[in-house]
Amino acid sequence: MQIELDDTGSNPEAPHVLPQAGADSLIRTEFALLRGAYLDVAARGPLPASAEAAAARILRAQATGVVAKAEWLSLVETVRGQCAALIGAKPEEVAFTKNTAEGLNIVGAGLGLAKGDQIVVAPTAEHPNNVFPWLWQAQEKGAEVVSVAPTPDEPLEDAIIRHVNGRTRLVTVTGVDFGTGRRTDLAAIGSACRAQGAFLLVDAAQSSGVLKQDMARLPVDGWATAVQKGLLAPYGLGLLYVRNEWAERVRPVSLARFSVDLKVGHEAAGPEAGWRLREAAGRYEVGNYNYIGLAALQASLALLLAIGPENVEQRSVAAADQIRAALRQLDIPTLAVPAGHRSHILAIGDRQEEGHDRSDVVWINALSQALTRDGVVHSVRRGAVRLSAHVHVLPDMVDRVIGSLERWRRTDR
């Protein structure tokens, strides 16, 4: 299915989402190549058929020497508009990067952090990519990293908020914990940040494309993600949102042709006739674009917008909840997450341990092996079996996962 965008990049069809039956049919067509039960979106999302075809058209154009560069540059702005529509942002607030980590580092370096400035982060809830940039800012610029460690009975949000004060320049937090699937209350943290004039930066690698996020309403100042997970596109492309009010204060640390506006506007023009930084987030874009990734992302965003962000979230979380309920019935433990913080990700285990792709806990490895034998694609992260759903996880796929869990419970544990 192709959804047409107008020349402003907006999506006039976005409010008119498909009915359930139409969405189901579209999903089955787009993911017809999937084999088994794919519940590993937290590692990487499956590529819809339309996205594969769109990327192939870009490759074929270059292979045959028929490259319409102007059309490719137009594609950039079309996808920018789609991204903005998906997250409730203005198109000019969205920049293209290589990945989540690059977006986080652009903000970290651009804020001009210095001695006396505080960066608040909770390392135990974060992927390392949202920890190392702040250690570097501390080492290179003298900023202070305030490492938050919630007590067992303390919500992450409360622990972070009690460390926010007048010296806090940056608070950075995951939208969804990649290990447990716990969803962060960004509104609560954002309100505390605004009261102190601090910048709230969100690592959205695990939430983007799956959970509805509305930047017009959320008190979030920066938001960084990659597209290969919930946005259902290939590796090598990321998104960075910076709220317009902050663009002048988050200074670019690198500059190239697409970072600036020129009086002479062609692609290869130099600065001789005059130049200035692009308005808003476009100033963070350096060099040419990943046109293959953008073509695929355009198709995947059209799919997500056609189903509707609210429906995508509802379907994805409901699938995870069904599996969670079955685990409870089978007396298989899951890492505890309060009901109001649950997402499309759940983790099976008694507790978090070390371990990436393999656990030190015997029964976790046995369960992982059983799921693999039954064609249930998953991950092991921090010593737990992680299942992560998306819009493609229809009821028959949920049933297949539950059947595998039931067989393992009867025979292996």
PDB file of C-alpha atoms in Angstrom, residues 147-376:
ATOM      1  CA  SER A 147      24.422   8.445  38.480  1.00  0.00           C
ATOM      2  CA  VAL A 148      20.955   7.690  39.803  1.00  0.00           C
ATOM      3  CA  ALA A 149      20.404   4.321  41.466  1.00  0.00           C
ATOM      4  CA  PRO A 150      16.742   3.780  42.408  1.00  0.00           C
ATOM      5  CA  THR A 151      16.075   1.741  45.523  1.00  0.00           C
ATOM      6  CA  PRO A 152      14.074  -1.483  44.998  1.00  0.00           C
ATOM      7  CA  ASP A 153      10.832   0.225  46.044  1.00  0.00           C
ATOM      8  CA  GLU A 154      11.469   3.555  44.315  1.00  0.00           C
ATOM      9  CA  PRO A 155      10.107   4.338  40.839  1.00  0.00           C
ATOM     10  CA  LEU A 156      12.753   5.384  38.343  1.00  0.00           C
ATOM     11  CA  GLU A 157      10.989   8.692  37.784  1.00  0.00           C
ATOM     12  CA  ASP A 158      11.044   9.608  41.484  1.00  0.00           C
ATOM     13  CA  ALA A 159      14.718   8.718  41.764  1.00  0.00           C
ATOM     14  CA  ILE A 160      15.622  10.906  38.787  1.00  0.00           C
ATOM     15  CA  ILE A 161      13.435  13.849  39.822  1.00  0.00           C
ATOM     16  CA  ARG A 162      14.942  14.086  43.315  1.00  0.00           C
ATOM     17  CA  HIS A 163      18.359  14.658  41.702  1.00  0.00           C
ATOM     18  CA  VAL A 164      17.218  17.477  39.407  1.00  0.00           C
ATOM     19  CA  ASN A 165      18.229  20.914  40.693  1.00  0.00           C
ATOM     20  CA  GLY A 166      19.442  24.298  39.563  1.00  0.00           C
ATOM     21  CA  ARG A 167      22.787  22.883  38.376  1.00  0.00           C
ATOM     22  CA  THR A 168      21.164  20.249  36.172  1.00  0.00           C
ATOM     23  CA  ARG A 169      21.680  21.013  32.484  1.00  0.00           C
ATOM     24  CA  LEU A 170      20.708  17.652  31.033  1.00  0.00           C
ATOM     25  CA  VAL A 171      18.524  14.723  32.102  1.00  0.00           C
ATOM     26  CA  THR A 172      18.701  11.719  29.815  1.00  0.00           C
ATOM     27  CA  VAL A 173      16.489   8.646  30.060  1.00  0.00           C
ATOM     28  CA  THR A 174      15.262   5.720  28.019  1.00  0.00           C
ATOM     29  CA  GLY A 175      11.709   5.711  26.730  1.00  0.00           C
ATOM     30  CA  VAL A 176      11.539   1.948  27.366  1.00  0.00           C
ATOM     31  CA  ASP A 177      14.081  -0.109  29.320  1.00  0.00           C
ATOM     32  CA  PHE A 178      15.618  -2.560  26.833  1.00  0.00           C
ATOM     33  CA  GLY A 179      16.078  -5.193  29.546  1.00  0.00           C
ATOM     34  CA  THR A 180      12.743  -5.162  31.372  1.00  0.00           C
ATOM     35  CA  GLY A 181      10.379  -3.416  28.960  1.00  0.00           C
ATOM     36  CA  ARG A 182       9.456  -0.831  31.592  1.00  0.00           C
ATOM     37  CA  ARG A 183       7.987   2.314  30.025  1.00  0.00           C
ATOM     38  CA  THR A 184       9.176   5.624  31.466  1.00  0.00           C
ATOM     39  CA  ASP A 185       6.766   8.359  32.538  1.00  0.00           C
ATOM     40  CA  LEU A 186       8.326  11.094  30.414  1.00  0.00           C
ATOM     41  CA  ALA A 187       5.695  13.663  31.378  1.00  0.00           C
ATOM     42  CA  ALA A 188       6.645  13.490  35.053  1.00  0.00           C
ATOM     43  CA  ILE A 189      10.378  13.816  34.407  1.00  0.00           C
ATOM     44  CA  GLY A 190       9.857  16.490  31.768  1.00  0.00           C
ATOM     45  CA  SER A 191       7.822  18.648  34.121  1.00  0.00           C
ATOM     46  CA  ALA A 192      10.606  18.511  36.701  1.00  0.00           C
ATOM     47  CA  CYS A 193      13.171  19.419  34.042  1.00  0.00           C
ATOM     48  CA  ARG A 194      11.178  22.421  32.865  1.00  0.00           C
ATOM     49  CA  ALA A 195      10.876  23.710  36.411  1.00  0.00           C
ATOM     50  CA  GLN A 196      14.698  23.851  36.564  1.00  0.00           C
ATOM     51  CA  GLY A 197      15.399  24.811  32.948  1.00  0.00           C
ATOM     52  CA  ALA A 198      17.059  21.472  32.221  1.00  0.00           C
ATOM     53  CA  PHE A 199      17.026  19.698  28.851  1.00  0.00           C
ATOM     54  CA  LEU A 200      15.209  16.337  28.767  1.00  0.00           C
ATOM     55  CA  LEU A 201      16.747  13.958  26.230  1.00  0.00           C
ATOM     56  CA  VAL A 202      15.063  10.620  25.471  1.00  0.00           C
ATOM     57  CA  ASP A 203      16.692   7.496  24.080  1.00  0.00           C
ATOM     58  CA  ALA A 204      13.750   6.272  21.993  1.00  0.00           C
ATOM     59  CA  ALA A 205      15.454   3.248  20.425  1.00  0.00           C
ATOM     60  CA  GLN A 206      12.973   0.840  22.045  1.00  0.00           C
ATOM     61  CA  SER A 207       9.831   2.962  21.870  1.00  0.00           C
ATOM     62  CA  SER A 208       9.865   4.686  18.472  1.00  0.00           C
ATOM     63  CA  GLY A 209       7.473   3.261  15.923  1.00  0.00           C
ATOM     64  CA  VAL A 210       5.713   1.028  18.454  1.00  0.00           C
ATOM     65  CA  LEU A 211       4.434   3.306  21.226  1.00  0.00           C
ATOM     66  CA  LYS A 212       2.596   6.502  20.399  1.00  0.00           C
ATOM     67  CA  GLN A 213       4.672   9.552  21.315  1.00  0.00           C
ATOM     68  CA  ASP A 214       3.356  13.084  20.886  1.00  0.00           C
ATOM     69  CA  MET A 215       6.019  15.757  21.130  1.00  0.00           C
ATOM     70  CA  ALA A 216       3.368  18.480  20.898  1.00  0.00           C
ATOM     71  CA  ARG A 217       2.151  17.382  24.327  1.00  0.00           C
ATOM     72  CA  LEU A 218       5.137  15.735  25.995  1.00  0.00           C
ATOM     73  CA  PRO A 219       7.643  18.017  27.796  1.00  0.00           C
ATOM     74  CA  VAL A 220      10.522  16.369  25.905  1.00  0.00           C
ATOM     75  CA  ASP A 221      13.246  18.580  24.426  1.00  0.00           C
ATOM     76  CA  GLY A 222      15.283  16.006  22.513  1.00  0.00           C
ATOM     77  CA  TRP A 223      14.512  12.511  21.246  1.00  0.00           C
ATOM     78  CA  ALA A 224      16.907  10.196  19.444  1.00  0.00           C
ATOM     79  CA  THR A 225      16.358   6.851  17.788  1.00  0.00           C
ATOM     80  CA  ALA A 226      17.505   4.460  15.093  1.00  0.00           C
ATOM     81  CA  VAL A 227      15.092   3.072  12.505  1.00  0.00           C
ATOM     82  CA  GLN A 228      15.957  -0.646  12.467  1.00  0.00           C
ATOM     83  CA  LYS A 229      13.751  -1.603  15.421  1.00  0.00           C
ATOM     84  CA  GLY A 230      10.179  -0.343  15.780  1.00  0.00           C
ATOM     85  CA  LEU A 231      10.398   1.876  12.696  1.00  0.00           C
ATOM     86  CA  LEU A 232      10.841  -1.268  10.579  1.00  0.00           C
ATOM     87  CA  ALA A 233      13.648  -0.004   8.350  1.00  0.00           C
ATOM     88  CA  PRO A 234      17.295  -0.998   7.706  1.00  0.00           C
ATOM     89  CA  TYR A 235      20.367  -0.249   9.815  1.00  0.00           C
ATOM     90  CA  GLY A 236      22.342   2.917   9.149  1.00  0.00           C
ATOM     91  CA  LEU A 237      19.701   5.602   9.638  1.00  0.00           C
ATOM     92  CA  GLY A 238      18.496   7.465  12.713  1.00  0.00           C
ATOM     93  CA  LEU A 239      16.231  10.338  13.716  1.00  0.00           C
ATOM     94  CA  LEU A 240      16.894  13.239  16.037  1.00  0.00           C
ATOM     95  CA  TYR A 241      14.141  15.520  17.289  1.00  0.00           C
ATOM     96  CA  VAL A 242      15.117  18.821  18.903  1.00  0.00           C
ATOM     97  CA  ARG A 243      12.335  21.143  19.991  1.00  0.00           C
ATOM     98  CA  ASN A 244      12.443  24.461  18.133  1.00  0.00           C
ATOM     99  CA  GLU A 245      12.872  26.419  21.356  1.00  0.00           C
ATOM    100  CA  TRP A 246      16.210  24.682  21.951  1.00  0.00           C
ATOM    101  CA  ALA A 247      17.712  24.737  18.455  1.00  0.00           C
ATOM    102  CA  GLU A 248      19.727  27.922  19.008  1.00  0.00           C
ATOM    103  CA  ARG A 249      21.145  26.554  22.284  1.00  0.00           C
ATOM    104  CA  VAL A 250      22.104  23.110  20.966  1.00  0.00           C
ATOM    105  CA  ARG A 251      24.952  24.145  18.681  1.00  0.00           C
ATOM    106  CA  PRO A 252      26.180  21.871  15.889  1.00  0.00           C
ATOM    107  CA  VAL A 253      29.714  20.603  16.440  1.00  0.00           C
ATOM    108  CA  SER A 254      30.188  19.652  12.768  1.00  0.00           C
ATOM    109  CA  LEU A 255      29.141  21.479   9.646  1.00  0.00           C
ATOM    110  CA  ALA A 256      28.650  20.521   6.002  1.00  0.00           C
ATOM    111  CA  ARG A 257      26.697  21.655   2.959  1.00  0.00           C
ATOM    112  CA  PHE A 258      23.319  20.379   4.135  1.00  0.00           C
ATOM    113  CA  SER A 259      23.786  22.000   7.564  1.00  0.00           C
ATOM    114  CA  VAL A 260      23.518  25.495   6.110  1.00  0.00           C
ATOM    115  CA  ASP A 261      21.301  27.701   3.975  1.00  0.00           C
ATOM    116  CA  LEU A 262      23.025  29.523   1.137  1.00  0.00           C
ATOM    117  CA  LYS A 263      22.010  32.520  -0.912  1.00  0.00           C
ATOM    118  CA  VAL A 264      22.925  30.397  -3.933  1.00  0.00           C
ATOM    119  CA  GLY A 265      20.910  27.278  -3.310  1.00  0.00           C
ATOM    120  CA  HIS A 266      22.238  24.472  -5.521  1.00  0.00           C
ATOM    121  CA  GLU A 267      23.706  21.379  -3.875  1.00  0.00           C
ATOM    122  CA  ALA A 268      27.379  22.095  -4.618  1.00  0.00           C
ATOM    123  CA  ALA A 269      27.291  25.832  -3.887  1.00  0.00           C
ATOM    124  CA  GLY A 270      29.957  27.269  -1.631  1.00  0.00           C
ATOM    125  CA  PRO A 271      29.850  30.006   0.997  1.00  0.00           C
ATOM    126  CA  GLU A 272      31.048  32.848  -1.211  1.00  0.00           C
ATOM    127  CA  ALA A 273      27.666  34.524  -1.612  1.00  0.00           C
ATOM    128  CA  GLY A 274      26.831  34.169   2.070  1.00  0.00           C
ATOM    129  CA  TRP A 275      25.544  31.443   4.339  1.00  0.00           C
ATOM    130  CA  ARG A 276      23.860  30.785   7.658  1.00  0.00           C
ATOM    131  CA  LEU A 277      22.956  27.784   9.792  1.00  0.00           C
ATOM    132  CA  ARG A 278      19.779  26.048   8.759  1.00  0.00           C
ATOM    133  CA  GLU A 279      16.779  26.789  10.905  1.00  0.00           C
ATOM    134  CA  ALA A 280      15.978  24.240  13.615  1.00  0.00           C
ATOM    135  CA  ALA A 281      17.177  20.628  13.543  1.00  0.00           C
ATOM    136  CA  GLY A 282      18.379  20.553   9.941  1.00  0.00           C
ATOM    137  CA  ARG A 283      21.608  22.190  11.118  1.00  0.00           C
ATOM    138  CA  TYR A 284      22.651  18.848  12.644  1.00  0.00           C
ATOM    139  CA  GLU A 285      22.663  17.018   9.303  1.00  0.00           C
ATOM    140  CA  VAL A 286      26.152  16.451   7.933  1.00  0.00           C
ATOM    141  CA  GLY A 287      26.901  15.133   4.453  1.00  0.00           C
ATOM    142  CA  ASN A 288      24.698  13.257   2.026  1.00  0.00           C
ATOM    143  CA  TYR A 289      21.755  11.129   3.101  1.00  0.00           C
ATOM    144  CA  ASN A 290      21.146   7.394   3.326  1.00  0.00           C
ATOM    145  CA  TYR A 291      18.719   7.312   0.405  1.00  0.00           C
ATOM    146  CA  ILE A 292      18.296   3.541   0.509  1.00  0.00           C
ATOM    147  CA  GLY A 293      17.327   3.690   4.167  1.00  0.00           C
ATOM    148  CA  LEU A 294      15.062   6.693   3.553  1.00  0.00           C
ATOM    149  CA  ALA A 295      13.201   4.922   0.756  1.00  0.00           C
ATOM    150  CA  ALA A 296      12.577   1.908   2.983  1.00  0.00           C
ATOM    151  CA  LEU A 297      11.608   4.133   5.905  1.00  0.00           C
ATOM    152  CA  GLN A 298       9.090   6.006   3.757  1.00  0.00           C
ATOM    153  CA  ALA A 299       7.282   2.739   3.031  1.00  0.00           C
ATOM    154  CA  SER A 300       7.398   1.578   6.649  1.00  0.00           C
ATOM    155  CA  LEU A 301       6.125   4.915   7.933  1.00  0.00           C
ATOM    156  CA  ALA A 302       3.280   4.789   5.416  1.00  0.00           C
ATOM    157  CA  LEU A 303       2.327   1.405   6.889  1.00  0.00           C
ATOM    158  CA  LEU A 304       2.453   2.649  10.494  1.00  0.00           C
ATOM    159  CA  LEU A 305       0.505   5.809   9.671  1.00  0.00           C
ATOM    160  CA  ALA A 306      -2.125   3.835   7.768  1.00  0.00           C
ATOM    161  CA  ILE A 307      -2.736   1.609  10.798  1.00  0.00           C
ATOM    162  CA  GLY A 308      -2.481   4.611  13.131  1.00  0.00           C
ATOM    163  CA  PRO A 309       0.002   5.165  15.994  1.00  0.00           C
ATOM    164  CA  GLU A 310      -2.627   4.502  18.673  1.00  0.00           C
ATOM    165  CA  ASN A 311      -3.658   1.235  17.019  1.00  0.00           C
ATOM    166  CA  VAL A 312      -0.042   0.171  16.516  1.00  0.00           C
ATOM    167  CA  GLU A 313       0.606   0.622  20.234  1.00  0.00           C
ATOM    168  CA  GLN A 314      -2.623  -1.088  21.267  1.00  0.00           C
ATOM    169  CA  ARG A 315      -1.952  -4.131  19.080  1.00  0.00           C
ATOM    170  CA  SER A 316       1.670  -4.445  20.163  1.00  0.00           C
ATOM    171  CA  VAL A 317       1.069  -4.052  23.896  1.00  0.00           C
ATOM    172  CA  ALA A 318      -1.976  -6.343  23.787  1.00  0.00           C
ATOM    173  CA  ALA A 319       0.095  -9.112  22.192  1.00  0.00           C
ATOM    174  CA  ALA A 320       2.732  -8.792  24.932  1.00  0.00           C
ATOM    175  CA  ASP A 321       0.022  -8.742  27.607  1.00  0.00           C
ATOM    176  CA  GLN A 322      -1.525 -11.963  26.266  1.00  0.00           C
ATOM    177  CA  ILE A 323       1.819 -13.705  26.485  1.00  0.00           C
ATOM    178  CA  ARG A 324       2.423 -12.256  29.953  1.00  0.00           C
ATOM    179  CA  ALA A 325      -0.936 -13.626  31.134  1.00  0.00           C
ATOM    180  CA  ALA A 326      -0.108 -17.062  29.748  1.00  0.00           C
ATOM    181  CA  LEU A 327       3.245 -17.020  31.539  1.00  0.00           C
ATOM    182  CA  ARG A 328       1.441 -16.227  34.783  1.00  0.00           C
ATOM    183  CA  GLN A 329      -0.892 -19.187  34.253  1.00  0.00           C
ATOM    184  CA  LEU A 330       2.085 -21.441  33.573  1.00  0.00           C
ATOM    185  CA  ASP A 331       3.883 -20.199  36.704  1.00  0.00           C
ATOM    186  CA  ILE A 332       6.833 -18.956  34.652  1.00  0.00           C
ATOM    187  CA  PRO A 333       8.234 -15.788  36.251  1.00  0.00           C
ATOM    188  CA  THR A 334       8.626 -12.457  34.462  1.00  0.00           C
ATOM    189  CA  LEU A 335      10.552  -9.415  35.600  1.00  0.00           C
ATOM    190  CA  ALA A 336       8.102  -7.239  37.492  1.00  0.00           C
ATOM    191  CA  VAL A 337       6.875  -4.111  35.735  1.00  0.00           C
ATOM    192  CA  PRO A 338       3.938  -2.073  37.149  1.00  0.00           C
ATOM    193  CA  ALA A 339       0.840  -2.273  34.978  1.00  0.00           C
ATOM    194  CA  GLY A 340       0.973   1.425  34.084  1.00  0.00           C
ATOM    195  CA  HIS A 341       4.537   1.089  32.806  1.00  0.00           C
ATOM    196  CA  ARG A 342       4.189  -2.019  30.630  1.00  0.00           C
ATOM    197  CA  SER A 343       5.101  -1.898  26.975  1.00  0.00           C
ATOM    198  CA  HIS A 344       5.439  -4.246  24.013  1.00  0.00           C
ATOM    199  CA  ILE A 345       8.518  -5.845  25.636  1.00  0.00           C
ATOM    200  CA  LEU A 346       8.480  -8.433  28.416  1.00  0.00           C
ATOM    201  CA  ALA A 347      11.331 -10.302  30.078  1.00  0.00           C
ATOM    202  CA  ILE A 348      11.132 -13.858  31.414  1.00  0.00           C
ATOM    203  CA  GLY A 349      13.265 -14.565  34.465  1.00  0.00           C
ATOM    204  CA  ASP A 350      13.547 -14.392  38.256  1.00  0.00           C
ATOM    205  CA  ARG A 351      15.865 -11.378  38.222  1.00  0.00           C
ATOM    206  CA  GLN A 352      18.265  -9.490  35.993  1.00  0.00           C
ATOM    207  CA  GLU A 353      21.743 -10.938  35.618  1.00  0.00           C
ATOM    208  CA  GLU A 354      24.673 -10.402  33.317  1.00  0.00           C
ATOM    209  CA  GLY A 355      24.441 -11.989  29.920  1.00  0.00           C
ATOM    210  CA  HIS A 356      23.910 -11.004  26.294  1.00  0.00           C
ATOM    211  CA  ASP A 357      22.457 -13.780  24.104  1.00  0.00           C
ATOM    212  CA  ARG A 358      23.119 -16.280  26.881  1.00  0.00           C
ATOM    213  CA  SER A 359      22.385 -16.457  30.606  1.00  0.00           C
ATOM    214  CA  ASP A 360      24.191 -17.959  33.568  1.00  0.00           C
ATOM    215  CA  VAL A 361      20.820 -19.383  34.681  1.00  0.00           C
ATOM    216  CA  VAL A 362      20.304 -22.953  33.454  1.00  0.00           C
ATOM    217  CA  TRP A 363      16.535 -22.813  32.981  1.00  0.00           C
ATOM    218  CA  ILE A 364      16.729 -19.525  31.062  1.00  0.00           C
ATOM    219  CA  ASN A 365      19.061 -21.131  28.537  1.00  0.00           C
ATOM    220  CA  ALA A 366      16.827 -24.203  28.332  1.00  0.00           C
ATOM    221  CA  LEU A 367      13.778 -22.044  27.631  1.00  0.00           C
ATOM    222  CA  SER A 368      15.655 -20.028  25.026  1.00  0.00           C
ATOM    223  CA  GLN A 369      16.720 -23.208  23.255  1.00  0.00           C
ATOM    224  CA  ALA A 370      13.151 -24.559  23.318  1.00  0.00           C
ATOM    225  CA  LEU A 371      11.749 -21.344  21.847  1.00  0.00           C
ATOM    226  CA  THR A 372      14.392 -21.403  19.124  1.00  0.00           C
ATOM    227  CA  ARG A 373      13.508 -25.010  18.239  1.00  0.00           C
ATOM    228  CA  ASP A 374       9.884 -23.947  17.874  1.00  0.00           C
ATOM    229  CA  GLY A 375      10.737 -21.018  15.625  1.00  0.00           C
ATOM    230  CA  VAL A 376      10.085 -18.280  18.197  1.00  0.00           C
TER     231      VAL A 376
END
